[in-house]
PDB file of C-alpha atoms in Angstrom:
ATOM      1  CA  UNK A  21      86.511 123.682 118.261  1.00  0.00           C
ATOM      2  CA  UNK A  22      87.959 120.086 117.447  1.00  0.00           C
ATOM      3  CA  UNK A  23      90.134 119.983 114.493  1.00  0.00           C
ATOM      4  CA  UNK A  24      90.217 116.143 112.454  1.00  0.00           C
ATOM      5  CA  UNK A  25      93.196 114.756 111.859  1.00  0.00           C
ATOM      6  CA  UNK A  26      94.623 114.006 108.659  1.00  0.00           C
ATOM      7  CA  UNK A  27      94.070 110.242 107.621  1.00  0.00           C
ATOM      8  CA  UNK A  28      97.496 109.920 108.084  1.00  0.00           C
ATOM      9  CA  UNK A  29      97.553 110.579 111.746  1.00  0.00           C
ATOM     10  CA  UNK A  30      94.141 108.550 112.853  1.00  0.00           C
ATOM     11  CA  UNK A  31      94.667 105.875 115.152  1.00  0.00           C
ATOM     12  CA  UNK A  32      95.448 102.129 112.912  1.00  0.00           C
ATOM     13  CA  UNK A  33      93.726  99.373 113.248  1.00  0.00           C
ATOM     14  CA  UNK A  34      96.354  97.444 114.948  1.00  0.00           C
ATOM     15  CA  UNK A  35      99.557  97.921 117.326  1.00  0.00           C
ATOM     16  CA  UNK A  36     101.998  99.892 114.845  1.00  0.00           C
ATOM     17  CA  UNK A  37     105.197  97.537 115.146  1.00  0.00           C
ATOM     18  CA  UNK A  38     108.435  99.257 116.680  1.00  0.00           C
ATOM     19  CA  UNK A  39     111.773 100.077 114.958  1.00  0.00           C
ATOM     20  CA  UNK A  40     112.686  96.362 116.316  1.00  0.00           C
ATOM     21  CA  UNK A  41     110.941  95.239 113.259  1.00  0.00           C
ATOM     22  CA  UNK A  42     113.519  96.911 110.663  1.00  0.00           C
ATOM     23  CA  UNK A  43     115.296  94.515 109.871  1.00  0.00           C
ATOM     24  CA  UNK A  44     118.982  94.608 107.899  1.00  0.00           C
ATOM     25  CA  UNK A  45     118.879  92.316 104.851  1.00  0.00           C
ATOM     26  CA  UNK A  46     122.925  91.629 104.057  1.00  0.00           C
ATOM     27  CA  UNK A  47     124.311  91.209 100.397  1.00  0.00           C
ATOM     28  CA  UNK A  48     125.417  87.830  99.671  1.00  0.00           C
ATOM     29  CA  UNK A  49     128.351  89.500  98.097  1.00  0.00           C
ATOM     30  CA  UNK A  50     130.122  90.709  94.363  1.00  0.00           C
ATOM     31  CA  UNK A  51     130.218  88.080  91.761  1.00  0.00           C
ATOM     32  CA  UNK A  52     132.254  88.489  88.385  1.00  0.00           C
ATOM     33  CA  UNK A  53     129.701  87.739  85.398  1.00  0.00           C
ATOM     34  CA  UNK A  54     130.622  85.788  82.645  1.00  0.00           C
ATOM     35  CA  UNK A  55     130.426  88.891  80.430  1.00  0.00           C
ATOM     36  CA  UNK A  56     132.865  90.936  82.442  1.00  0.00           C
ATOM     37  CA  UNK A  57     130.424  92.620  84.965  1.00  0.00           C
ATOM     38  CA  UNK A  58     129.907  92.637  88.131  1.00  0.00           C
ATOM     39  CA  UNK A  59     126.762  90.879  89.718  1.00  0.00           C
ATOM     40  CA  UNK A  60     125.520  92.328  93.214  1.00  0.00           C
ATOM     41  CA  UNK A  61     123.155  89.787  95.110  1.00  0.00           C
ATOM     42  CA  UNK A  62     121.375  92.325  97.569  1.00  0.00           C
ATOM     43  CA  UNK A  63     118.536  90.365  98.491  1.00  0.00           C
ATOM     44  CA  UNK A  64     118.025  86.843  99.290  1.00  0.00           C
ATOM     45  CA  UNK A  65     114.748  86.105 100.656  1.00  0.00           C
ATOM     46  CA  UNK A  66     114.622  82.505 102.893  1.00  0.00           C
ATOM     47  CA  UNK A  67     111.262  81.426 103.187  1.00  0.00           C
ATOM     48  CA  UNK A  68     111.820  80.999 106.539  1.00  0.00           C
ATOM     49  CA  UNK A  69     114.413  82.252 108.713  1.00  0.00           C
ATOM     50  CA  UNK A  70     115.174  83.018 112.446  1.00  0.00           C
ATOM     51  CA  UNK A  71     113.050  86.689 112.114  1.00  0.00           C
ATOM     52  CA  UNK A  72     110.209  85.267 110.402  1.00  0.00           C
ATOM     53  CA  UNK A  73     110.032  85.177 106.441  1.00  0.00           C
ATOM     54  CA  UNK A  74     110.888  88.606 104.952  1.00  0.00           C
ATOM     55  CA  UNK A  75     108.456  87.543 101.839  1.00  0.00           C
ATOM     56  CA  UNK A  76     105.646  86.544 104.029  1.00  0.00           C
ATOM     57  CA  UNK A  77     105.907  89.924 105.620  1.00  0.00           C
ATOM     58  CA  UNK A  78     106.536  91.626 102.772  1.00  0.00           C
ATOM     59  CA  UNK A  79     102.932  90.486 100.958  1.00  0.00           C
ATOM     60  CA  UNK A  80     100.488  90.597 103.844  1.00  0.00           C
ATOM     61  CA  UNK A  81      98.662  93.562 104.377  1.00  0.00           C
ATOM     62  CA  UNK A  82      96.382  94.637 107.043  1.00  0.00           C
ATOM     63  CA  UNK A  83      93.163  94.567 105.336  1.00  0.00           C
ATOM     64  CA  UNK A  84      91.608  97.112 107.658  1.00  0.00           C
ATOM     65  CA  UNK A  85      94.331  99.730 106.065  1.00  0.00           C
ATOM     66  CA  UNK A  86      93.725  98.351 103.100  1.00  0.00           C
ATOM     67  CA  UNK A  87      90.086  99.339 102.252  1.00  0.00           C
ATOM     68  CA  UNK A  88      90.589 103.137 103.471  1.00  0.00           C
ATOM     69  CA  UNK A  89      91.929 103.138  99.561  1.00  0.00           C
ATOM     70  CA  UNK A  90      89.457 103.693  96.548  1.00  0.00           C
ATOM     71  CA  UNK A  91      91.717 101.127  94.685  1.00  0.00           C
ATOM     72  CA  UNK A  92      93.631  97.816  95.310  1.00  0.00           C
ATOM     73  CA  UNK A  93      97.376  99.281  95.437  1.00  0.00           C
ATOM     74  CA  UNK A  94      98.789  96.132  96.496  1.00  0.00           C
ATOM     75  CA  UNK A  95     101.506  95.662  94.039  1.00  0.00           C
ATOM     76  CA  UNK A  96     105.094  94.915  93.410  1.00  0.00           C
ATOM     77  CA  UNK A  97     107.083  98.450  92.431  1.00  0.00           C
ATOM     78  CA  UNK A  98     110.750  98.295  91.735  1.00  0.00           C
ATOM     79  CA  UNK A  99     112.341 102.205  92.171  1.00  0.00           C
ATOM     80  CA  UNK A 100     115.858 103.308  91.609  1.00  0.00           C
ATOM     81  CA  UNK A 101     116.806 106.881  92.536  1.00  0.00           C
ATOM     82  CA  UNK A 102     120.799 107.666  91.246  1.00  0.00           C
ATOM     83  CA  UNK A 103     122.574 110.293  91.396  1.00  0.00           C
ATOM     84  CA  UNK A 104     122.070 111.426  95.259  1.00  0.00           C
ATOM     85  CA  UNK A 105     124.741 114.149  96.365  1.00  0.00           C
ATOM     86  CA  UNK A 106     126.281 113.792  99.411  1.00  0.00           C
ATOM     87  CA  UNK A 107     124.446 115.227 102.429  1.00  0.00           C
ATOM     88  CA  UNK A 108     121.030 115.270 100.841  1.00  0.00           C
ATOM     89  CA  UNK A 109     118.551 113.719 102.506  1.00  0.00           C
ATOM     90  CA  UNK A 110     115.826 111.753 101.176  1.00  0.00           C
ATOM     91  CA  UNK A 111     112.134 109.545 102.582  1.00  0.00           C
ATOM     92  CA  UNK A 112     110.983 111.325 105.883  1.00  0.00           C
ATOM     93  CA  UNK A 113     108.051 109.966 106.193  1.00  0.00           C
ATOM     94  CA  UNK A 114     105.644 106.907 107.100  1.00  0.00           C
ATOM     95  CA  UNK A 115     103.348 104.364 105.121  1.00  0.00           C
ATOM     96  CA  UNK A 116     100.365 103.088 106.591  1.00  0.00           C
ATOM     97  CA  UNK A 117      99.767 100.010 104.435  1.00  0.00           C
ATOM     98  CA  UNK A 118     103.380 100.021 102.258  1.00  0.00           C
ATOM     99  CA  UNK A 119     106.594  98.117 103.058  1.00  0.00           C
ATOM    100  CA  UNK A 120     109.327  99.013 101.494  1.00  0.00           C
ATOM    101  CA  UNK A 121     113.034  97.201 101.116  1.00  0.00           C
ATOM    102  CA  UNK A 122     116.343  99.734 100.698  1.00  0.00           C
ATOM    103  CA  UNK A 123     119.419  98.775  99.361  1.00  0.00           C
ATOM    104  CA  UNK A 124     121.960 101.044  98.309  1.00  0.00           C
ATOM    105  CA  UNK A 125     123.610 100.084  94.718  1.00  0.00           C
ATOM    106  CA  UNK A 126     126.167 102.771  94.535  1.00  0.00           C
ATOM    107  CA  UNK A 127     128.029 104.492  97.875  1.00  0.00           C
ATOM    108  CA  UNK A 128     126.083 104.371 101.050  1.00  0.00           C
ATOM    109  CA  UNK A 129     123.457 105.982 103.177  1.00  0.00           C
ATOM    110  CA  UNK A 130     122.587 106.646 107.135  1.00  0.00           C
ATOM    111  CA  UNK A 131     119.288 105.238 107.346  1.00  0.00           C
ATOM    112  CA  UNK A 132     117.081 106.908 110.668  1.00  0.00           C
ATOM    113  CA  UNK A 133     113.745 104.884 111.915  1.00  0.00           C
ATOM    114  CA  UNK A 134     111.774 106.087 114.937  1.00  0.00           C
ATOM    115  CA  UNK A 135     108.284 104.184 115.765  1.00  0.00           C
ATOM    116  CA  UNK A 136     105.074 105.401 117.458  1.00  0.00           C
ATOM    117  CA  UNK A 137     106.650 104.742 120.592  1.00  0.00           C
ATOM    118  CA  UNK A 138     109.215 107.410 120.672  1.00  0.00           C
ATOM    119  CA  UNK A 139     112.043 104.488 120.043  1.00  0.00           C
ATOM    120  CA  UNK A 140     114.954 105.785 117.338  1.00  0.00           C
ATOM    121  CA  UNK A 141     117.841 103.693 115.886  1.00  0.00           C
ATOM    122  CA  UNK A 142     120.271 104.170 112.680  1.00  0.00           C
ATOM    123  CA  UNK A 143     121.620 102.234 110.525  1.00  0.00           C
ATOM    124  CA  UNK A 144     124.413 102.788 107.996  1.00  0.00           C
ATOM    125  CA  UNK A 145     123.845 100.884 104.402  1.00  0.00           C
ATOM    126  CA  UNK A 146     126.444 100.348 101.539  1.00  0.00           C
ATOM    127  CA  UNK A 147     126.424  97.709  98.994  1.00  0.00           C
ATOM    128  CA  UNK A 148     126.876  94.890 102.010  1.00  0.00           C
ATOM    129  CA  UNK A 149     123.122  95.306 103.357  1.00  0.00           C
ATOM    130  CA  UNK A 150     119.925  97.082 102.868  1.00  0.00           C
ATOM    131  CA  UNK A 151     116.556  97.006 105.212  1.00  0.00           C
ATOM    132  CA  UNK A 152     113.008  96.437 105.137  1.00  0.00           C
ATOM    133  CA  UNK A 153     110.964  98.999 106.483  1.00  0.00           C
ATOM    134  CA  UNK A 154     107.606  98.110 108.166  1.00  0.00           C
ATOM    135  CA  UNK A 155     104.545 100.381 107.859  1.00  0.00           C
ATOM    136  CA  UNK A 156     104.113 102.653 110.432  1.00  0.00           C
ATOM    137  CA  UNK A 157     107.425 103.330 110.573  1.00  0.00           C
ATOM    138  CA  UNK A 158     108.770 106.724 109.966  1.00  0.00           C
ATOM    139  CA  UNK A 159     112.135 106.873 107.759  1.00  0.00           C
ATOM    140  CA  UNK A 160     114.611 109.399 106.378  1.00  0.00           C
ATOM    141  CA  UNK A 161     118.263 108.783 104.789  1.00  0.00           C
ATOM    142  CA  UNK A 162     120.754 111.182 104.582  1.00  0.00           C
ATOM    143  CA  UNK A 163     123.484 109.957 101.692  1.00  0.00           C
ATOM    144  CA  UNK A 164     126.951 109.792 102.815  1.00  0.00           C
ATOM    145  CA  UNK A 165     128.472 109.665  99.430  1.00  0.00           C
ATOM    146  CA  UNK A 166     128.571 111.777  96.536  1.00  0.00           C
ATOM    147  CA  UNK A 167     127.040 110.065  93.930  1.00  0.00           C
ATOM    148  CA  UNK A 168     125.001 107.443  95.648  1.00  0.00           C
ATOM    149  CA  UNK A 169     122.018 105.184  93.637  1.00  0.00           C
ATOM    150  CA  UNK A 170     119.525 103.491  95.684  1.00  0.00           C
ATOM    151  CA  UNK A 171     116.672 100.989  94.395  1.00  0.00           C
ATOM    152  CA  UNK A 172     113.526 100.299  96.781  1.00  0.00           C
ATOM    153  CA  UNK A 173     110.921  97.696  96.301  1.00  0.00           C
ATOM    154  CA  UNK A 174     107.654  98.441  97.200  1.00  0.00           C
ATOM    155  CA  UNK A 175     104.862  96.301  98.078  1.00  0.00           C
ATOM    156  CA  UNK A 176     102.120  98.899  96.596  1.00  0.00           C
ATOM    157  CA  UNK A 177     101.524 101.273  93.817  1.00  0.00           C
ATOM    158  CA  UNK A 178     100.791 104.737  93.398  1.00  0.00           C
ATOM    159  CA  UNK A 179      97.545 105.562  91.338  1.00  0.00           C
ATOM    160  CA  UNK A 180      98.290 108.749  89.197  1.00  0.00           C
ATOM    161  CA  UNK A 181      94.650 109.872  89.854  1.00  0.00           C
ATOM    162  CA  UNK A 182      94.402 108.870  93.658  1.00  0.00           C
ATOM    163  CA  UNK A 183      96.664 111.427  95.628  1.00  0.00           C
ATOM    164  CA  UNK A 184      95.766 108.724  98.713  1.00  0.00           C
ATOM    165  CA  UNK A 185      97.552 105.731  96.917  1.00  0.00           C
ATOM    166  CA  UNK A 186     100.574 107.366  97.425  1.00  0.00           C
ATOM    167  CA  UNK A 187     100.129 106.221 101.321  1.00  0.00           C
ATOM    168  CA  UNK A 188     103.629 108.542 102.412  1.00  0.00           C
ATOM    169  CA  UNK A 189     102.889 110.834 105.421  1.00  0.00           C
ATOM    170  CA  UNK A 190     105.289 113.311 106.600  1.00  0.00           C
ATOM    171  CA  UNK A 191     106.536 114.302 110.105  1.00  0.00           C
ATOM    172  CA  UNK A 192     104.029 116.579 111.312  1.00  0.00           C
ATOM    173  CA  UNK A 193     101.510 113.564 110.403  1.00  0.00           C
ATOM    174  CA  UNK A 194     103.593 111.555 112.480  1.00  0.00           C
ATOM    175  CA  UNK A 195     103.929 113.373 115.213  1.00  0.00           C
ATOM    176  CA  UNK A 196     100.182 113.813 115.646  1.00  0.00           C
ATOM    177  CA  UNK A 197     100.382 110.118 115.231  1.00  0.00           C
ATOM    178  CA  UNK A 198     102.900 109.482 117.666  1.00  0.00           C
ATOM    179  CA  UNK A 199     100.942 111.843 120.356  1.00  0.00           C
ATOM    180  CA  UNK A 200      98.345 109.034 120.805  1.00  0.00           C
ATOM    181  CA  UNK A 201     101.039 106.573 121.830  1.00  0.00           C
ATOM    182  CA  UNK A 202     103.163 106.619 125.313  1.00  0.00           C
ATOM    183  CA  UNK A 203     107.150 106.161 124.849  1.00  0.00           C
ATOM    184  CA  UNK A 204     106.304 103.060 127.819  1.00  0.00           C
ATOM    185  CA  UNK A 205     104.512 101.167 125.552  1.00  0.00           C
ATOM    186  CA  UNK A 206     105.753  99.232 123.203  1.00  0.00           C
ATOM    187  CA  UNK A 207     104.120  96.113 121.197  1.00  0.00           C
ATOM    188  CA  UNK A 208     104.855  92.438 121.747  1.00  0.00           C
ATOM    189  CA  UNK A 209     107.201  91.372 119.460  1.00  0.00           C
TER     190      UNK A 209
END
């Protein structure tokens, strides 16, 4: 008897990229406001720089992922999530079609990314750097500070009647993803 895989797990339509292709986005810094606040710069996209542009990556889509959705979702989505207790633990999972940029606005979190290829790395983000997050790429944070905000922007949207916009996988998916992969190979980057 052959069981299907869930969507999330069948082969994409292209080399997934590896955790190479996280990339840490630094703050430019704290700024005092003119009306006594304090302004936090955490991204500043070059159009071009020595990884590539961050906003060119950020707005292309593999077109092949995107029409297994019954709607556009390409979008831009601005999140913020505040309040986070320390040692909670938050993402663990995968996009096929989404990107998604993390930056910590309050305390700090340890940021885990593992690719298709059985590669892991970590990352720690404060207020001095965030990351972009490539699909394909599974993710998971565990906060290291009581009382930690985060804000993601998201390069798609999720339909309230279309369970499939959401695009986020879990583990298990991934794994079953993952299976069809070696840990030799690895893309070109």
């Amino acid at each position: 008897m052959t069981v299907a895989l869930p969507y999330g797990a069948h082969t994409p339509f292209r080399s997934p990229p590896s955790v190479d292709k996280v990339y840490l986005l630094p703050s430019e810094g704290l700024f005092s406001t003119k009306s006594g606040g304090v302004l936090s710069v955490l991204l500043t996209a070059p159009l071009l720089s020595a990884q590539g542009s961050t906003l060119d990556e950020f707005f292309t889509f593999d077109s092949a992922e995107l029409a297994s959705f019954s709607h556009d979702v390409r979008a831009l989505r601005l999140l913020a999530i505040t309040g986070l207790k320390q040692g909670a633990h938050g993402g663990e999972e995968f996009h096929r079609a989404r990107t998604t940029l993390l930056f910590p606005i309050r305390g700090s979190v340890d940021l885990t990314v593992e690719d298709v290829y059985g590669k892991k790395m970590a990352h720690r983000l404060d207020l001095k750097n965030g990351a972009s997050i490539p699909p394909f790429i599974f993710h998971g944070y565990t906060v290291v500070e009581q009382d930690t905000s985060i804000v993601l922007l998201a390069n798609t949207r999720i339909l309230p009647n279309d369970p499939q916009s959401s695009d986020s996988y879990g583990h298990l998916v991934f794994e079953c993803l993952r299976s069809q992969y070696s840990s030799s190979a690895s893309p070109s980057t």
